[in-house]
Amino acid sequence: MGSQSYAIIGMGRFGASVAQALYSMGYDVMVMDENEERIQDHINIATHAVQADSTDEQALREVGIRNFDVVVVAIGADIQASILTTLILKELGVKMIVAKAQNERHGQVLYKVGADRVVFPERDMGLRVAHNLISPNVLDFVELAEEYSIAEVAASEAMDGKSLTELDVRARFGVNVMAIKSGNSFNIAPSATDTIQEGDILVVIGHNDDLKKFEEES
Ligand code: ATP
């Protein structure tokens, strides 16, 4: 694990945040940007910082891009550069390419040219914030498939001291409580009689419509 190496291309806010998190966890991180100033700004959050244009195949070869376990294409605004970079990385034989998309169409193209995984940070964060606005108790929200998601919901005062049977969320809302986080303990197989305390975090899975009802009540 500690020997995994990552290359992050594009030091915008997203790329820099990915690089910083990996570097602070002790991984080998190379960052690349065509902008000299961006490289200077991020030299301290990487093992190597390289100023190069990632659409230049030769430049990618020179840094030995194939040797990185994962390459993240974090170029946003310049969609053409993001697509071209992904295509070249694929042709050079990079094992795992993660690319950031500005929108659905961009994402589809990234998959077509060889991205193994496409992330939509703005869309996903927007989704989370929206769910958090429905109820401040919703801490996180992750879409699993088109209509199904997992939500992390803090237990309200109304749930305090109640068991899962008493709350009866499955019958009332059609959602399932998969796990309960209580302080540092994490109960991943909650039983019907387990009681919930205010502030516990419920990890709930279900259809988006049902989760919405559950969130509104939380
Ligand atoms: P964020 O929202 O994360 O800040 P963004 O979508 O605004 O990102 P951009 O500013 O478009 O991101 O790009 C991120 C970085 O990618 C910039 O620092 C830019 O210099 C760099 N970049 C763009 N094209 C290339 C390229 N061909 N080669 C290397 N770096 C590039």
XYZ file of N, CA and C in Angstrom, residues 23-128:
318
model
N -0.242 12.752 -0.514
C 1.108 13.034 -0.021
C 1.137 13.003 1.505
N 0.104 13.572 2.115
C 0.092 13.594 3.581
C -0.143 12.197 4.156
N -0.669 11.278 3.344
C -0.827 9.892 3.812
C 0.431 9.072 3.518
N 1.446 9.726 2.992
C 2.738 9.061 2.832
C 2.977 8.400 1.486
N 2.129 8.675 0.519
C 2.335 8.058 -0.796
C 3.284 8.889 -1.649
N 3.840 8.197 -2.642
C 4.710 8.834 -3.607
C 3.815 9.569 -4.630
N 3.946 10.875 -4.697
C 3.043 11.663 -5.549
C 3.833 12.565 -6.496
N 3.595 12.397 -7.788
C 4.169 13.331 -8.747
C 3.055 14.258 -9.219
N 3.323 15.561 -9.244
C 2.334 16.480 -9.793
C 2.878 17.102 -11.072
N 1.963 17.323 -12.006
C 2.360 17.927 -13.277
C 1.393 19.057 -13.617
N 1.956 20.154 -14.098
C 1.123 21.244 -14.614
C 1.954 21.978 -15.646
N 1.269 22.543 -16.646
C 2.028 23.265 -17.673
C 2.408 24.662 -17.197
N 1.745 25.071 -16.129
C 1.950 26.425 -15.613
C 3.033 26.429 -14.520
N 4.103 27.160 -14.777
C 5.260 27.196 -13.865
C 4.863 27.646 -12.453
N 3.990 28.671 -12.405
C 3.579 29.209 -11.112
C 2.818 28.158 -10.291
N 1.935 27.432 -10.968
C 1.162 26.381 -10.290
C 2.107 25.321 -9.720
N 3.157 25.018 -10.464
C 4.129 24.023 -9.999
C 4.852 24.541 -8.751
N 5.279 25.795 -8.806
C 5.967 26.394 -7.640
C 5.060 26.362 -6.407
N 3.774 26.665 -6.623
C 2.832 26.702 -5.496
C 2.621 25.338 -4.850
N 2.848 24.266 -5.615
C 2.507 22.939 -5.097
C 3.692 22.015 -4.892
N 4.876 22.595 -4.962
C 6.095 21.812 -4.864
C 6.194 21.088 -3.507
N 5.583 21.718 -2.479
C 5.674 21.137 -1.127
C 4.616 20.074 -0.833
N 3.729 19.803 -1.787
C 2.750 18.741 -1.535
C 2.976 17.568 -2.475
N 4.213 17.395 -2.898
C 4.496 16.303 -3.827
C 5.925 15.825 -3.678
N 6.139 14.592 -4.103
C 7.484 14.042 -4.107
C 8.278 14.644 -5.270
N 7.609 14.782 -6.410
C 8.215 15.440 -7.580
C 7.181 16.376 -8.176
N 7.638 17.512 -8.665
C 6.736 18.434 -9.364
C 7.364 18.744 -10.716
N 6.573 18.527 -11.757
C 7.110 18.658 -13.100
C 6.296 19.665 -13.897
N 6.996 20.596 -14.519
C 6.284 21.523 -15.406
C 6.307 20.930 -16.808
N 5.134 20.547 -17.307
C 5.053 19.973 -18.651
C 3.614 20.031 -19.135
N 3.477 19.982 -20.452
C 2.154 19.932 -21.075
C 1.802 18.451 -21.232
N 0.721 18.042 -20.599
C 0.375 16.612 -20.605
C -0.171 16.132 -21.950
N -0.405 17.048 -22.879
C -0.818 16.595 -24.210
C 0.406 16.317 -25.081
N 1.576 16.499 -24.497
C 2.828 16.221 -25.196
C 3.286 14.803 -24.799
N 3.084 13.892 -25.707
C 3.364 12.483 -25.420
C 4.800 12.259 -24.931
N 5.723 12.971 -25.573
C 7.133 12.816 -25.212
C 7.380 13.209 -23.750
N 6.719 14.302 -23.340
C 6.882 14.768 -21.959
C 6.392 13.700 -20.980
N 5.300 13.040 -21.332
C 4.756 11.994 -20.456
C 5.691 10.785 -20.410
N 6.268 10.467 -21.543
C 7.237 9.354 -21.574
C 8.444 9.662 -20.699
N 8.900 10.909 -20.806
C 10.117 11.297 -20.074
C 9.962 11.190 -18.559
N 8.755 11.430 -18.053
C 8.576 11.303 -16.599
C 8.252 9.855 -16.213
N 8.247 8.977 -17.182
C 7.987 7.567 -16.893
C 6.572 7.331 -16.414
N 5.618 7.979 -17.078
C 4.230 7.969 -16.603
C 3.663 6.547 -16.449
N 4.153 5.632 -17.263
C 3.678 4.238 -17.200
C 3.963 3.564 -15.874
N 4.989 4.075 -15.188
C 5.392 3.419 -13.939
C 4.526 3.781 -12.740
N 3.655 4.779 -12.909
C 2.782 5.139 -11.784
C 1.600 4.178 -11.727
N 1.213 3.832 -10.515
C 0.098 2.896 -10.365
C -1.219 3.527 -10.787
N -1.356 4.802 -10.460
C -2.590 5.516 -10.807
C -2.227 6.898 -11.336
N -2.876 7.304 -12.408
C -2.693 8.674 -12.905
C -4.057 9.371 -12.877
N -4.095 10.542 -12.252
C -5.338 11.308 -12.148
C -5.260 12.498 -13.102
N -6.235 12.587 -14.002
C -6.294 13.728 -14.919
C -7.238 14.747 -14.300
N -6.651 15.787 -13.704
C -7.456 16.767 -12.966
C -7.536 18.093 -13.721
N -7.528 17.999 -15.028
C -7.676 19.210 -15.858
C -9.170 19.421 -16.052
N -9.657 20.644 -15.771
C -11.096 20.859 -15.865
C -11.507 21.655 -17.079
N -11.232 22.948 -17.007
C -11.770 23.878 -18.003
C -11.372 23.525 -19.438
N -10.143 23.096 -19.623
C -9.685 22.783 -20.978
C -10.052 21.332 -21.309
N -11.298 21.163 -21.767
C -11.843 19.821 -22.003
C -11.035 19.070 -23.054
N -10.590 19.794 -24.049
C -9.800 19.159 -25.105
C -8.492 18.586 -24.542
N -7.838 19.350 -23.684
C -6.582 18.882 -23.083
C -6.844 17.676 -22.181
N -7.966 17.690 -21.488
C -8.292 16.583 -20.591
C -8.518 15.291 -21.396
N -9.231 15.405 -22.503
C -9.517 14.222 -23.334
C -8.253 13.699 -24.008
N -7.483 14.620 -24.551
C -6.260 14.228 -25.252
C -5.268 13.577 -24.286
N -5.150 14.154 -23.106
C -4.242 13.600 -22.092
C -4.668 12.168 -21.740
N -5.961 11.973 -21.528
C -6.475 10.649 -21.163
C -6.164 9.630 -22.266
N -6.390 10.056 -23.495
C -6.132 9.183 -24.644
C -4.654 8.771 -24.720
N -3.773 9.746 -24.525
C -2.334 9.443 -24.607
C -1.921 8.513 -23.456
N -2.461 8.788 -22.266
C -2.128 7.933 -21.108
C -2.532 6.490 -21.397
N -3.709 6.342 -22.004
C -4.194 4.990 -22.322
C -3.256 4.326 -23.326
N -2.881 5.071 -24.339
C -1.996 4.518 -25.371
C -0.626 4.166 -24.820
N -0.197 4.933 -23.814
C 1.113 4.645 -23.213
C 1.050 3.462 -22.248
N -0.142 2.976 -21.994
C -0.282 1.770 -21.173
C -0.413 2.002 -19.686
N -0.879 3.213 -19.296
C -1.081 3.479 -17.862
C -2.157 2.529 -17.336
N -1.881 1.921 -16.179
C -2.765 0.858 -15.651
C -4.118 1.383 -15.179
N -4.081 2.509 -14.495
C -5.323 3.019 -13.904
C -5.396 4.526 -14.130
N -6.390 4.931 -14.907
C -6.560 6.357 -15.210
C -7.868 6.842 -14.583
N -7.754 7.843 -13.729
C -8.941 8.456 -13.133
C -9.024 9.866 -13.696
N -10.174 10.236 -14.257
C -10.268 11.556 -14.873
C -11.436 12.338 -14.305
N -11.232 13.635 -14.197
C -12.290 14.521 -13.690
C -13.092 15.077 -14.860
N -14.413 14.983 -14.758
C -15.270 15.494 -15.828
C -16.020 16.741 -15.382
N -16.219 17.640 -16.332
C -16.979 18.865 -16.069
C -18.470 18.603 -16.112
N -18.870 17.643 -16.967
C -20.293 17.347 -17.136
C -20.443 15.932 -17.702
N -21.688 15.489 -17.852
C -21.967 14.107 -18.276
C -21.328 13.772 -19.629
N -21.478 14.669 -20.583
C -20.942 14.437 -21.930
C -19.429 14.257 -21.895
N -18.784 15.167 -21.183
C -17.331 15.096 -21.021
C -16.965 13.743 -20.410
N -17.746 13.332 -19.422
C -17.502 12.050 -18.758
C -17.616 10.873 -19.718
N -18.635 10.909 -20.570
C -18.816 9.812 -21.540
C -17.611 9.715 -22.469
N -17.144 10.866 -22.917
C -15.992 10.872 -23.828
C -14.747 10.338 -23.101
N -14.580 10.732 -21.856
C -13.404 10.267 -21.096
C -13.405 8.740 -20.985
N -14.589 8.159 -20.744
C -14.662 6.693 -20.696
C -14.304 6.095 -22.059
N -14.803 6.713 -23.114
C -14.548 6.197 -24.474
C -13.073 6.193 -24.826
N -12.347 7.225 -24.381
C -10.932 7.294 -24.747
C -10.034 6.549 -23.749
N -10.639 5.907 -22.751
C -9.828 5.010 -21.933
C -9.753 5.250 -20.445
N -10.510 6.222 -19.922
C -10.485 6.429 -18.467
C -11.077 5.189 -17.790
N -10.450 4.746 -16.700
C -10.982 3.601 -15.957
C -12.058 4.066 -14.989
N -11.921 5.302 -14.564
C -12.909 5.842 -13.634
C -13.039 7.334 -13.904
N -14.268 7.819 -13.899
C -14.492 9.244 -14.115
C -15.169 9.807 -12.875
N -14.668 10.931 -12.395
C -15.284 11.545 -11.214
C -15.875 12.897 -11.590
N -16.944 13.240 -10.889
C -17.679 14.492 -11.147
C -17.745 15.258 -9.834
N -16.652 15.896 -9.442
C -16.631 16.507 -8.105
C -17.711 17.559 -7.874
N -17.941 18.411 -8.854
C -18.934 19.478 -8.641
C -20.334 18.877 -8.531
N -20.652 17.941 -9.438
C -21.968 17.306 -9.403
C -22.178 16.582 -8.074
N -21.181 15.809 -7.651
C -21.326 15.016 -6.426
C -21.428 15.898 -5.185
N -20.635 16.953 -5.172
C -20.686 17.842 -4.009
C -22.016 18.585 -3.992
N -22.493 18.965 -5.180
C -23.788 19.644 -5.277
C -24.899 18.766 -4.722
N -24.823 17.476 -5.068
C -25.806 16.500 -4.600
C -25.787 16.411 -3.078
N -24.579 16.350 -2.528
C -24.444 16.253 -1.074
C -25.007 17.474 -0.372
